[in-house]
mmCIF file of C-alpha atoms and ligand atoms in Angstrom:
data_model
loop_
_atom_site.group_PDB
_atom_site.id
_atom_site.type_symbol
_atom_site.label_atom_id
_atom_site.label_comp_id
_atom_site.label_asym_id
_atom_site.label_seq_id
_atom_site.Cartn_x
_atom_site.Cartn_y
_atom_site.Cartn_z
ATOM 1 C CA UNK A 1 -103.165 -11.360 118.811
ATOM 2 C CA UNK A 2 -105.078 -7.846 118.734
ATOM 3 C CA UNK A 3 -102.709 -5.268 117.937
ATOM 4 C CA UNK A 4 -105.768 -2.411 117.268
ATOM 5 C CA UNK A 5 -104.964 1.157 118.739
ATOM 6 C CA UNK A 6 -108.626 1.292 119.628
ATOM 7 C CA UNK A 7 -108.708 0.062 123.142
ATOM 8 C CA UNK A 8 -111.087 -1.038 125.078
ATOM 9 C CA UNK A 9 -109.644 -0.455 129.038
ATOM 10 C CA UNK A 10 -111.728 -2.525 131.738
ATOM 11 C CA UNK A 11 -111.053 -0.884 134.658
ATOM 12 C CA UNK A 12 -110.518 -3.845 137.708
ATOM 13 C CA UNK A 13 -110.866 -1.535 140.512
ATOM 14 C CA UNK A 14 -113.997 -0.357 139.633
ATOM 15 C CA UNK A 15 -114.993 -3.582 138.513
ATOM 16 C CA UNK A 16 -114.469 -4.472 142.503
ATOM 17 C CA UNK A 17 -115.919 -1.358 143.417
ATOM 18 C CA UNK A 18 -118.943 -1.768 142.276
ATOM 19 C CA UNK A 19 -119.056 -5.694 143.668
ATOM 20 C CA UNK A 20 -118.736 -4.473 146.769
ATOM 21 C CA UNK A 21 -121.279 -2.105 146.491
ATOM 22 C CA UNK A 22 -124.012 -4.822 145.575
ATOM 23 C CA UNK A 23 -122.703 -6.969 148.345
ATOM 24 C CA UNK A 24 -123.332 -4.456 151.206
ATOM 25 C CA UNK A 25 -126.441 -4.218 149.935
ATOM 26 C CA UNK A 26 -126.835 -7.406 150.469
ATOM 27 C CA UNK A 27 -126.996 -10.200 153.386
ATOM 28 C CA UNK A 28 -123.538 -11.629 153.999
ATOM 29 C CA UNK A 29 -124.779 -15.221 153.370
ATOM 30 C CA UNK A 30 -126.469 -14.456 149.780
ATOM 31 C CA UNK A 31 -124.445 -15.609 147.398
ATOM 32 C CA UNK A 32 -123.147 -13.006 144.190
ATOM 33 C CA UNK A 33 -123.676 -14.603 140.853
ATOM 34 C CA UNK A 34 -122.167 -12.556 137.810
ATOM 35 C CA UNK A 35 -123.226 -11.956 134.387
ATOM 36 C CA UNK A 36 -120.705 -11.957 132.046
ATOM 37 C CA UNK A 37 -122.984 -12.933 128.777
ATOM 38 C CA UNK A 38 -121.880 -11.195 125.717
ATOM 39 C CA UNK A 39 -118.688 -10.596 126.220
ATOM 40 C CA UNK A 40 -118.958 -9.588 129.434
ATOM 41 C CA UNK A 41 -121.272 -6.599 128.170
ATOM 42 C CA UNK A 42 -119.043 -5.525 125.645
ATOM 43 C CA UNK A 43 -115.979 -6.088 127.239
ATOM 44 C CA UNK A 44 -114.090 -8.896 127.997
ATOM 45 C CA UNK A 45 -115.955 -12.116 129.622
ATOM 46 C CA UNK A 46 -112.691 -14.215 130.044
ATOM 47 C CA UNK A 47 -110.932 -11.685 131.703
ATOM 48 C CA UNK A 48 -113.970 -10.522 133.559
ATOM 49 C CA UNK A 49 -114.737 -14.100 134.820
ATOM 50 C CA UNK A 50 -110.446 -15.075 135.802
ATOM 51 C CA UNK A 51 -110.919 -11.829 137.549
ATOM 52 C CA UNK A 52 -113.880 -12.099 139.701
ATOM 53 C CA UNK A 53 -113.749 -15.805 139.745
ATOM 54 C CA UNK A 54 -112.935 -15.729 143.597
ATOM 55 C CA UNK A 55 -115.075 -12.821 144.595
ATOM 56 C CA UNK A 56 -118.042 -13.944 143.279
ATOM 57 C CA UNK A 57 -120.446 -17.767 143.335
ATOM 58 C CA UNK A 58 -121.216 -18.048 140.145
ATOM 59 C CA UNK A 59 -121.026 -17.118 136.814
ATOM 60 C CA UNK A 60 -123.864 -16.695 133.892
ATOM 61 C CA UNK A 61 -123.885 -16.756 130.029
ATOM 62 C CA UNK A 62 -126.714 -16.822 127.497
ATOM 63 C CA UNK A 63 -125.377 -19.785 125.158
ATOM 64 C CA UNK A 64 -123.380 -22.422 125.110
ATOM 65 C CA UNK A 65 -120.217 -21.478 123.387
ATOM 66 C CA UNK A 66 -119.959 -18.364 125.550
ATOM 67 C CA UNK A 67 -119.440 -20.634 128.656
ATOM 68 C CA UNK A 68 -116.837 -22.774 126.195
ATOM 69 C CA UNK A 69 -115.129 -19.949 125.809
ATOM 70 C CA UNK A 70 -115.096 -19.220 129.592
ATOM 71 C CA UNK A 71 -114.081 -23.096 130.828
ATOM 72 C CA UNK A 72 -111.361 -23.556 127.883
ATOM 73 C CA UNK A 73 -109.839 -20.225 129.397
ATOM 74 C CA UNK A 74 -109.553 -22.230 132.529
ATOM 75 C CA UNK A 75 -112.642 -20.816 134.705
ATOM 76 C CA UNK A 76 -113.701 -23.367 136.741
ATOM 77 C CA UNK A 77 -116.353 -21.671 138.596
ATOM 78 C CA UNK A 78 -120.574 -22.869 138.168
ATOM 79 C CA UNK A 79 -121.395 -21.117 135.246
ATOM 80 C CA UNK A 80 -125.190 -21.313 134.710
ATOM 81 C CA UNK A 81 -126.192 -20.915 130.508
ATOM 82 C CA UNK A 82 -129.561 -18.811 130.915
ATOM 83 C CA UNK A 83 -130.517 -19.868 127.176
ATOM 84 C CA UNK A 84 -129.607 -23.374 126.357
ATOM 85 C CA UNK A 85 -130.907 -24.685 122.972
ATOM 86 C CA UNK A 86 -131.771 -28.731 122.843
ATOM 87 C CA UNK A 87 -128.581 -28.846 120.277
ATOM 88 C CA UNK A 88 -126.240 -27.901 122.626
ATOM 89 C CA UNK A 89 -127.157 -30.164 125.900
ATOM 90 C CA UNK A 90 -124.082 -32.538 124.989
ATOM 91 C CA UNK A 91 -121.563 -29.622 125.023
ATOM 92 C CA UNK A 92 -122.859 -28.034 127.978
ATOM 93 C CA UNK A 93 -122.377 -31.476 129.759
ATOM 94 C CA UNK A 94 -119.234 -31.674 128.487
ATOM 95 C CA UNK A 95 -117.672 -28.426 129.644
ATOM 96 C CA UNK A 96 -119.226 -28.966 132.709
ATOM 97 C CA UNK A 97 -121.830 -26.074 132.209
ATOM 98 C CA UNK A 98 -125.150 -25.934 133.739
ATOM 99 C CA UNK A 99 -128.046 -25.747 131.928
ATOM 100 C CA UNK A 100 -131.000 -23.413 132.765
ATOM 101 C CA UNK A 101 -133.887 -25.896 131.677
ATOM 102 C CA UNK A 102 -136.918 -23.342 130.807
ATOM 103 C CA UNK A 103 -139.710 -25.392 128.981
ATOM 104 C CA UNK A 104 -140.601 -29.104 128.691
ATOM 105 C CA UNK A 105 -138.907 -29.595 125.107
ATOM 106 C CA UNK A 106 -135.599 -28.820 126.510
ATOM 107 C CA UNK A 107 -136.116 -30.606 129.513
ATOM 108 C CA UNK A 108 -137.106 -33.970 128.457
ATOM 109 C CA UNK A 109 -134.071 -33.377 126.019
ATOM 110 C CA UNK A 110 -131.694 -32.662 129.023
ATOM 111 C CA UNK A 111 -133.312 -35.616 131.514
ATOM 112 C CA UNK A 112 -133.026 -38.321 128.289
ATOM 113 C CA UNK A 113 -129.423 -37.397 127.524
ATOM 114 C CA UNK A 114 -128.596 -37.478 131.515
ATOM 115 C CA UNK A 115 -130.273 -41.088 131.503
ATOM 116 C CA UNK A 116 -128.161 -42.034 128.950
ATOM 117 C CA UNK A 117 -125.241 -40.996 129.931
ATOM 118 C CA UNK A 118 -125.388 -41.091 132.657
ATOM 119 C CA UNK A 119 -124.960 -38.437 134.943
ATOM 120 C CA UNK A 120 -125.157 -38.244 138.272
ATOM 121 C CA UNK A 121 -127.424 -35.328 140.619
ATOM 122 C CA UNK A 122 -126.117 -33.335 137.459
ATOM 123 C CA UNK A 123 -127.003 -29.646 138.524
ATOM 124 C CA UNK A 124 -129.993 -27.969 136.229
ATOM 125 C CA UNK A 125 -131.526 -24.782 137.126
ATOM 126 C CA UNK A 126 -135.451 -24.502 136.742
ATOM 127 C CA UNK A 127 -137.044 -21.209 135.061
ATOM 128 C CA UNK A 128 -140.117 -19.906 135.647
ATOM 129 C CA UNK A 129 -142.160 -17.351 134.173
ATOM 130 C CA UNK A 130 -143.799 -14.663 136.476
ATOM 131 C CA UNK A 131 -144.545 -12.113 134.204
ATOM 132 C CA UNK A 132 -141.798 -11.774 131.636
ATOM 133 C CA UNK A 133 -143.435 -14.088 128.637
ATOM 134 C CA UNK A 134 -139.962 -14.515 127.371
ATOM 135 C CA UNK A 135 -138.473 -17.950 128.801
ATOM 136 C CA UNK A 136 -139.588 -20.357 131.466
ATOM 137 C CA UNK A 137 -141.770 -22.498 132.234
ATOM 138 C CA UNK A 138 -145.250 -21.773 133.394
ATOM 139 C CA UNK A 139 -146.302 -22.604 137.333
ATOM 140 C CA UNK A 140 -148.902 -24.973 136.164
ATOM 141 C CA UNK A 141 -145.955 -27.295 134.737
ATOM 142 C CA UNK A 142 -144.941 -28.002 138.302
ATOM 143 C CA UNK A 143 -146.589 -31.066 138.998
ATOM 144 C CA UNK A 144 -145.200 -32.763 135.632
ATOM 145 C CA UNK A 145 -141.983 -31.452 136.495
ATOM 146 C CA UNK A 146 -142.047 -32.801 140.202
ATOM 147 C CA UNK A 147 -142.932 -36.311 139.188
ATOM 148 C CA UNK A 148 -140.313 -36.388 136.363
ATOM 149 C CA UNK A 149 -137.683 -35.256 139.047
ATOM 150 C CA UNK A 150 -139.100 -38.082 141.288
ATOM 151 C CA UNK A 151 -138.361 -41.013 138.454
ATOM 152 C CA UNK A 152 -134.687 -40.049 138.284
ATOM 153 C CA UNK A 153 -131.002 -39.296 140.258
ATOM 154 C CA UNK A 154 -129.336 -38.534 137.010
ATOM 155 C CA UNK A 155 -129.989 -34.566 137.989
ATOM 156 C CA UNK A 156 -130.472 -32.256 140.647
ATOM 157 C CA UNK A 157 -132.255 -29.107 140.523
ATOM 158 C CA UNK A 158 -129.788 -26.259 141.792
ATOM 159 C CA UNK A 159 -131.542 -23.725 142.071
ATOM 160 C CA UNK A 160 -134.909 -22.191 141.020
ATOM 161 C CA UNK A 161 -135.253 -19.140 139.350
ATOM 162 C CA UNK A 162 -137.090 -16.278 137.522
ATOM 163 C CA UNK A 163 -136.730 -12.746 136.328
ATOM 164 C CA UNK A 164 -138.259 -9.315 136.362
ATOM 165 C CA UNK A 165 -139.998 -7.798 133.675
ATOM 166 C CA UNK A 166 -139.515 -4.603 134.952
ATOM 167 C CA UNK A 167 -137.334 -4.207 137.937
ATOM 168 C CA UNK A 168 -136.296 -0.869 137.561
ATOM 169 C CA UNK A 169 -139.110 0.879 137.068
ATOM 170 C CA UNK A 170 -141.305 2.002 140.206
ATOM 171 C CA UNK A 171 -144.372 2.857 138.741
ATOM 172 C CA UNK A 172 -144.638 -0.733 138.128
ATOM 173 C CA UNK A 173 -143.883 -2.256 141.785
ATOM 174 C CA UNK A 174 -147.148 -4.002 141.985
ATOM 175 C CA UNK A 175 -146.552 -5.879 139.005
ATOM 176 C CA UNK A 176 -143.085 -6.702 140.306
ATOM 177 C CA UNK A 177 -144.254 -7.881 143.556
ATOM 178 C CA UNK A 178 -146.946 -9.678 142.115
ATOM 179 C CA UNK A 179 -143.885 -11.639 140.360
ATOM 180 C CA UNK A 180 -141.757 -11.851 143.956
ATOM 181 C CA UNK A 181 -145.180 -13.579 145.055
ATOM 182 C CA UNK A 182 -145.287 -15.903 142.569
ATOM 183 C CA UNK A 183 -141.731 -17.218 142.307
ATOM 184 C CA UNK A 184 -141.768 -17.413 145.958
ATOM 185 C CA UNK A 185 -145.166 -19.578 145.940
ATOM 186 C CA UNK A 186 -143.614 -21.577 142.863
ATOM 187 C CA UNK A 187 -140.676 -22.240 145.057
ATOM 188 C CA UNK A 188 -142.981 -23.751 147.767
ATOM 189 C CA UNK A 189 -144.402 -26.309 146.008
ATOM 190 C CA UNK A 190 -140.843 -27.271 145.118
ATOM 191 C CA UNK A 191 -139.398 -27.488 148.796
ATOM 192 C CA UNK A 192 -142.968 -29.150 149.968
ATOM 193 C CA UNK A 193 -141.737 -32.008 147.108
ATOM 194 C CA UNK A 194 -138.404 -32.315 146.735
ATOM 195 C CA UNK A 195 -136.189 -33.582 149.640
ATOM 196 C CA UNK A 196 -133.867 -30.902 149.046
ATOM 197 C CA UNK A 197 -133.833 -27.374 148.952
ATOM 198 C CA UNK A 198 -132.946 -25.645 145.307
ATOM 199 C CA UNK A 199 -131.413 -22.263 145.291
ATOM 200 C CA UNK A 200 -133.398 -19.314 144.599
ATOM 201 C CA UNK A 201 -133.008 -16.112 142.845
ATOM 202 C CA UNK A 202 -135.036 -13.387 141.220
ATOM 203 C CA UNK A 203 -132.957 -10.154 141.407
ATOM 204 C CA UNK A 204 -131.014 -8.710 138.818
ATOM 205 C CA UNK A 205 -129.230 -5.312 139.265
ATOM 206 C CA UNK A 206 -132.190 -3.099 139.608
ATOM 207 C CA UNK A 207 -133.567 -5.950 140.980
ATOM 208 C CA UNK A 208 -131.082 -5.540 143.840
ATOM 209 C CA UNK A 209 -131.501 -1.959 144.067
ATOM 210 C CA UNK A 210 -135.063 -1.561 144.431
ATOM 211 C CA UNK A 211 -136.048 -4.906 146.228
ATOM 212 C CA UNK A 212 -133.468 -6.231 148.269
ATOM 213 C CA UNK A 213 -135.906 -7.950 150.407
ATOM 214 C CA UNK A 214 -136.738 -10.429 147.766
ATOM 215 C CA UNK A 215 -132.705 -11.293 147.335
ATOM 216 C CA UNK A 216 -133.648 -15.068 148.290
ATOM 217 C CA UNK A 217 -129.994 -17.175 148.173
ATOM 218 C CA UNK A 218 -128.696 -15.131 145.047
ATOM 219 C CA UNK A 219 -128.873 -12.660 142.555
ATOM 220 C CA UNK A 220 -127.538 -12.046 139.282
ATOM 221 C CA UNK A 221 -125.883 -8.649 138.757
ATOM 222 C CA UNK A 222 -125.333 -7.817 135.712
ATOM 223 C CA UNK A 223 -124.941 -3.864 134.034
ATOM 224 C CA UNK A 224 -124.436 -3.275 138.000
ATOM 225 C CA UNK A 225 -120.893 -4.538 137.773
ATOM 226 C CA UNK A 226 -120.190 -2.340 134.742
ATOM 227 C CA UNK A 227 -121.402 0.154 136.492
ATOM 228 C CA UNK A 228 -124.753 1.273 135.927
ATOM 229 C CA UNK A 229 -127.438 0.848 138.192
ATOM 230 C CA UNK A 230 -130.609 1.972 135.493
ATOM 231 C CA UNK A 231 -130.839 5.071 138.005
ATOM 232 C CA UNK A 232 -129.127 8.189 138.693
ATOM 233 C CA UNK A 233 -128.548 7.895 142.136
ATOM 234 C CA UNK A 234 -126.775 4.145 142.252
ATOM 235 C CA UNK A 235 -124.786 4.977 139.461
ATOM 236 C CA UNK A 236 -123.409 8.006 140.547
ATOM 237 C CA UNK A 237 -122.095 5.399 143.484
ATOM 238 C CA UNK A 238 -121.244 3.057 140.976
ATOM 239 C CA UNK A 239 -117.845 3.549 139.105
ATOM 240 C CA UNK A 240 -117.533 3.367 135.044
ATOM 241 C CA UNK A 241 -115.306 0.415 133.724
ATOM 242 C CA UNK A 242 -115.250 0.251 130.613
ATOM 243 C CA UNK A 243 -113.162 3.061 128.843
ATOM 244 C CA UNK A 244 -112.667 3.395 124.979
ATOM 245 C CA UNK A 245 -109.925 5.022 123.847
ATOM 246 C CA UNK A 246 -108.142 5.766 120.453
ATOM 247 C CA UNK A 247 -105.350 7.529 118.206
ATOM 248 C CA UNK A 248 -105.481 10.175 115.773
ATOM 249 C CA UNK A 249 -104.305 8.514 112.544
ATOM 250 C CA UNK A 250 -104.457 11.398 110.313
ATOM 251 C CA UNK A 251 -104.959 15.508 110.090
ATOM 252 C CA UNK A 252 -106.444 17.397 107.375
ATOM 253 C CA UNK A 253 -107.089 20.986 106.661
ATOM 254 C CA UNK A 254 -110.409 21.624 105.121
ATOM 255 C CA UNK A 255 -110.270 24.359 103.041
ATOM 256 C CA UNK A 256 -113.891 26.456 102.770
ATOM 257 C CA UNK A 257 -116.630 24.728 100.602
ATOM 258 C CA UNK A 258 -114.596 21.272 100.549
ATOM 259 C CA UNK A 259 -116.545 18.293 102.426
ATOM 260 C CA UNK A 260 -115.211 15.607 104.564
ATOM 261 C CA UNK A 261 -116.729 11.930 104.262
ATOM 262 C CA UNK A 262 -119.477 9.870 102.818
ATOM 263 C CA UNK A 263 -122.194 11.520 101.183
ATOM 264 C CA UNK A 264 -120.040 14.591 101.790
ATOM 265 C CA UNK A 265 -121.992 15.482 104.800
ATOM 266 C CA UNK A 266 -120.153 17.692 106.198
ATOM 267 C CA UNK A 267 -119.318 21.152 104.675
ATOM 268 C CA UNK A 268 -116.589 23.507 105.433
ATOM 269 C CA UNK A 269 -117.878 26.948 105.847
ATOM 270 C CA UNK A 270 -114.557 28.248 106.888
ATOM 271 C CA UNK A 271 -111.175 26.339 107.541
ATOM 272 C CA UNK A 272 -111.246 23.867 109.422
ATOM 273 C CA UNK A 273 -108.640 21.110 111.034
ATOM 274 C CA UNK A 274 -109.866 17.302 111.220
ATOM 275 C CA UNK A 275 -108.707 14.465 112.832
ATOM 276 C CA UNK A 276 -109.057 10.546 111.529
ATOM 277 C CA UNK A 277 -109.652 8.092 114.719
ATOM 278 C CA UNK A 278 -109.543 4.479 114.054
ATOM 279 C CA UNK A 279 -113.084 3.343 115.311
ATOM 280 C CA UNK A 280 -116.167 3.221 113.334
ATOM 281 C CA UNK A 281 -119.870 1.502 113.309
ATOM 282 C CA UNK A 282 -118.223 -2.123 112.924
ATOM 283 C CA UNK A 283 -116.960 -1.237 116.136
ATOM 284 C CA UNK A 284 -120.081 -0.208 118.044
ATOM 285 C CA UNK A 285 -119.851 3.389 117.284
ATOM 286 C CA UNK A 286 -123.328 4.211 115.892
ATOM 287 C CA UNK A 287 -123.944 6.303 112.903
ATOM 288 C CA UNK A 288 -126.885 8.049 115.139
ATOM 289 C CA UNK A 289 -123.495 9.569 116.630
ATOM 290 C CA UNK A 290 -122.412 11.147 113.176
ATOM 291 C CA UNK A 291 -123.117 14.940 112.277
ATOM 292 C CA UNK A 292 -122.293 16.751 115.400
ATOM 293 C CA UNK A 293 -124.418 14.774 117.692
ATOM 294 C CA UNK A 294 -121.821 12.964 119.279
ATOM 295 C CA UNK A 295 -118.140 13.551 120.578
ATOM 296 C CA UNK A 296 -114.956 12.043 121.754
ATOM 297 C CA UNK A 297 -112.090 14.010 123.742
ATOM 298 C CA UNK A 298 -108.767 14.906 122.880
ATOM 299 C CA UNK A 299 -106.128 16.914 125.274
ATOM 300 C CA UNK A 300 -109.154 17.512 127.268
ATOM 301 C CA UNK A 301 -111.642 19.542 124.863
ATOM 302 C CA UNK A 302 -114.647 18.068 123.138
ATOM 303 C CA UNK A 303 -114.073 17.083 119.217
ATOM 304 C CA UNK A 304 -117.334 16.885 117.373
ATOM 305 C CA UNK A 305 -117.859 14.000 115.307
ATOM 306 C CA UNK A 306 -118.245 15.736 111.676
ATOM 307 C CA UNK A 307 -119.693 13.943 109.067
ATOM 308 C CA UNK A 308 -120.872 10.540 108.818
ATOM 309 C CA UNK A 309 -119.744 7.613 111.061
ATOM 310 C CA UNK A 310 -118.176 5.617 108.399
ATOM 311 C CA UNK A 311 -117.525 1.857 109.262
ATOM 312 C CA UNK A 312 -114.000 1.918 110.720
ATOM 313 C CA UNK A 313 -113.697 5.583 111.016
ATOM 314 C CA UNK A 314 -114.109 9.104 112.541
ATOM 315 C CA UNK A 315 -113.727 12.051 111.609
ATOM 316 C CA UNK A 316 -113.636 14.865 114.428
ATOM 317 C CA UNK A 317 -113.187 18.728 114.334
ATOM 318 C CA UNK A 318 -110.288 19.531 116.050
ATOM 319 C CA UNK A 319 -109.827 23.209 114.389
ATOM 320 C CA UNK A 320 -109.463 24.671 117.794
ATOM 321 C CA UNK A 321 -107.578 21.753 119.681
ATOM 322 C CA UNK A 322 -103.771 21.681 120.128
ATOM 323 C CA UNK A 323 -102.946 18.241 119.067
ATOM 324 C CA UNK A 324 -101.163 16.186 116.347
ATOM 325 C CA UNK A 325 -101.380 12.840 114.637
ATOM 326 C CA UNK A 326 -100.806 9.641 117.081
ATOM 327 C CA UNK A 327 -102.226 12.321 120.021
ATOM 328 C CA UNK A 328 -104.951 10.234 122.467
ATOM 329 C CA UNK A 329 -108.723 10.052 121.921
ATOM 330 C CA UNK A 330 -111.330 9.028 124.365
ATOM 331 C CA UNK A 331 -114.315 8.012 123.283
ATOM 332 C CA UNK A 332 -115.456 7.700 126.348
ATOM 333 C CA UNK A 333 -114.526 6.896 130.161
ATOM 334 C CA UNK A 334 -117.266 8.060 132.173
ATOM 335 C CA UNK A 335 -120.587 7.241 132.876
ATOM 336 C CA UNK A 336 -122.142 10.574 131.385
ATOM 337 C CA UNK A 337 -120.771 10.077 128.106
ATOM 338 C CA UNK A 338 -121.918 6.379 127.664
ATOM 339 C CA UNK A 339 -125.016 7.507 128.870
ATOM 340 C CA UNK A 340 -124.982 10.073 126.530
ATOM 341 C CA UNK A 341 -123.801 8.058 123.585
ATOM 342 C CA UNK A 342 -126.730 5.678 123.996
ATOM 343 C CA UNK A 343 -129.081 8.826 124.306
ATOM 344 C CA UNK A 344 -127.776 10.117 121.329
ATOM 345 C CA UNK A 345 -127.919 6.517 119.343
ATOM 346 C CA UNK A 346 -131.643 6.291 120.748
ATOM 347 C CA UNK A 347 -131.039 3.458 122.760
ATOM 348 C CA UNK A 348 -129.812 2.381 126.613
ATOM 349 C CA UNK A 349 -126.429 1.801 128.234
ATOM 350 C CA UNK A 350 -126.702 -2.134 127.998
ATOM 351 C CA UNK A 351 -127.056 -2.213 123.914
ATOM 352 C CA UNK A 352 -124.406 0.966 123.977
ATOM 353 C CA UNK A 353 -122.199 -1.530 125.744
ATOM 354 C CA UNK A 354 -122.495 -4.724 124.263
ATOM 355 C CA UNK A 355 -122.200 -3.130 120.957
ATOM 356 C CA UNK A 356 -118.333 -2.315 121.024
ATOM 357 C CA UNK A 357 -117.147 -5.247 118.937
ATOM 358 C CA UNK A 358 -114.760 -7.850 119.055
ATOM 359 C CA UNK A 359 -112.372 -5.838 116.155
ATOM 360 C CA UNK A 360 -111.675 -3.790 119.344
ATOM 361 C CA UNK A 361 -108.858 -4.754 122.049
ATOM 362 C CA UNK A 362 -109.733 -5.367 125.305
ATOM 363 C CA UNK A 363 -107.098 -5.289 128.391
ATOM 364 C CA UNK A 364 -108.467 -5.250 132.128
ATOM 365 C CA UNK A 365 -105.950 -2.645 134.473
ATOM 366 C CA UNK A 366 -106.518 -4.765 137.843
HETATM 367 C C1 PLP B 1 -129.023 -10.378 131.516
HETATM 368 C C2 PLP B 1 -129.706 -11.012 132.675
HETATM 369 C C3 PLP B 1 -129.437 -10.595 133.988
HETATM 370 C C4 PLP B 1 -128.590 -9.373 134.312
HETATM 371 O O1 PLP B 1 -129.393 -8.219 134.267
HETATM 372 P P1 PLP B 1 -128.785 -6.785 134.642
HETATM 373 O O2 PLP B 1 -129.930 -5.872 134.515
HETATM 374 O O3 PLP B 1 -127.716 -6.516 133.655
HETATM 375 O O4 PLP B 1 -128.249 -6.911 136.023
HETATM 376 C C5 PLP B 1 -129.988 -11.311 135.027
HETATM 377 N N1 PLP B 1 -130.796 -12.375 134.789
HETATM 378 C C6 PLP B 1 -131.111 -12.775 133.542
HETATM 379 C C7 PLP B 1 -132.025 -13.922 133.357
HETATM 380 C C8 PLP B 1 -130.584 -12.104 132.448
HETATM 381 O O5 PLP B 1 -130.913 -12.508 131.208
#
């Protein structure tokens, strides 16, 4: 049980919210696959999964153990694993998980142990690479992969599938149609062969947002959900679910010329007050943030973060703020201060996300 005061609060509604927003975008008959790989971006991918589990198709992790995780928590949903290593082909069949197969060696690995088995039309899902150079096989592969499929009913291809390289980012629309192109000329040779017709997807959030033409059977939203859509406009629409909050565990006076934390980085010119929050780098809180550059909120004023981030603390300047020991924190619970926590810690939303840790408790308000 996780008793930490440092909360992580997935917010349900807007988890729906922002479904909904991605499905009018969309044609009533495509079907909504959602990504809930590490920990549901940070969050919660259990909870996440038993509550979308009958709004959406399907779900998607990168590894094995994270759709474990997902089935022995009773999800019983398709749940495709994007990145399947050759080691883990017998757990994936066994939790009923299906395997994106995305090169030959993993392949032959996954059509030997359905043979022996055996299996029956077990459901794999194809990669291909359009453009990416990061996983999938290449469109020259096809005929191997056709007469391999030919030799055996031990699996069925589900769907067919590839991904963006740089979906939202307009200047580059050539290159991502030239990708659309390919997948969808890739998935031709497939329907011309097989006598059954894989699923197809390509889209992923921005993928949704700036092509929705190319939406094919499915698409896999992922940072849309948790509500970002990589541009200013869809994720003003969008609404923020994931909210960290906190306690103050301690106040200090800081008497002039005294220093508070490691490296006694911060110096007291003049009195100050201080507050001790529970919620450090182990936590996801980078030390980028330390220093002034970042801040949380307490009885509705900004704190500065003084100091250095230390690994399972804070310490914030609340010389001008009414408050007192066990008094709220948020660290954040909009959309402009995530955004500006991962500008401030040099990075995007998605690593700001998936960095809050697993130390941190995680409850999802439906
Ligand atoms: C992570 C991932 C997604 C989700 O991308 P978002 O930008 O978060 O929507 C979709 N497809 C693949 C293959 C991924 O790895």
């Amino acid at each position: 049980m996780n008793n930490h005061v440092t909360v992580l609060e997935i917010d349900g509604k807007a988890l729906e919210h922002n479904l909904t927003y991605f499905k009018q975008k969309l044609k009533p008959e495509t079907k909504i696959l959602a990504v809930v790989k590490a920990f549901g971006y940070g969050s919660d991918s259990v909870e996440i999964a038993k509550f979308l589990e009958e709004k959406v198709d399907y779900f998607a992790v990168a590894f094995a153990a994270e759709g474990i995780a997902l089935r022995e928590a009773g999800i019983e949903a398709p749940i495709l694993v994007l990145h399947p290593q050759v080691q883990t082909l017998q757990s994936i069949v066994d939790y009923r998980l299906e395997p994106n197969l995305y090169g030959f060696k993993v392949f032959d690995a996954f059509l030997k142990l359905a043979d022996e088995t055996p299996l029956m039309n077990y459901p794999i899902h194809l990669k291909f690479n359009t453009g990416l150079n990061r996983l999938g096989f290449w469109h020259t592969d096809i005929p191997k992969i056709l007469s391999d499929l030919k030799e055996t009913n031990h699996v069925k291809v589900q769907s067919l599938f590839s991904h963006l390289a740089a979906s939202e980012d307009l200047e580059e629309r050539d290159f991502t149609i030239n990708q659309i192109n390919n997948f969808a000329y890739i998935a031709q040779q497939f329907y011309k062969h097989l006598s059954y017709k894989p699923m197809l997807h390509i889209l992923n959030t921005s993928g949704v947002v700036n092509y929705a033409e190319a939406q094919f059977d499915m698409v896999r939203i992922g940072i849309g959900l948790y509500g970002f859509g990589n541009d200013e406009k869809v994720t003003s629409t969008l609404k923020n679910t994931h909210n960290l909050t906190s306690i103050i565990t301690q106040i200090h006076l800081i008497e002039p010329g005294e220093t508070v934390g490691y490296n006694r980085a911060f110096v007291a010119k003049k009195p100050i007050k201080s507050a001790t929050i529970p919620v450090g780098h182990a936590d996801g809180i980078s030390r980028r943030l330390g220093n002034k550059k970042g801040f949380v909120i307490i009885n509705n004023q900004k704190a500065k973060i003084i100091g250095n981030v230390c690994m399972d603390m804070i310490m914030v300047d609340v010389t001008k703020i009414d408050c007192k020991e066990g008094d709220k924190v948020i660290i954040f619970n909009n959309q402009e201060m995530i955004q500006h926590i991962a500008t401030v810690s040099e990075t995007i939303v998605y690593e700001t996300l998936t960095a809050i840790s697993q130390r941190v408790k995680k409850v999802l308000n439906k």
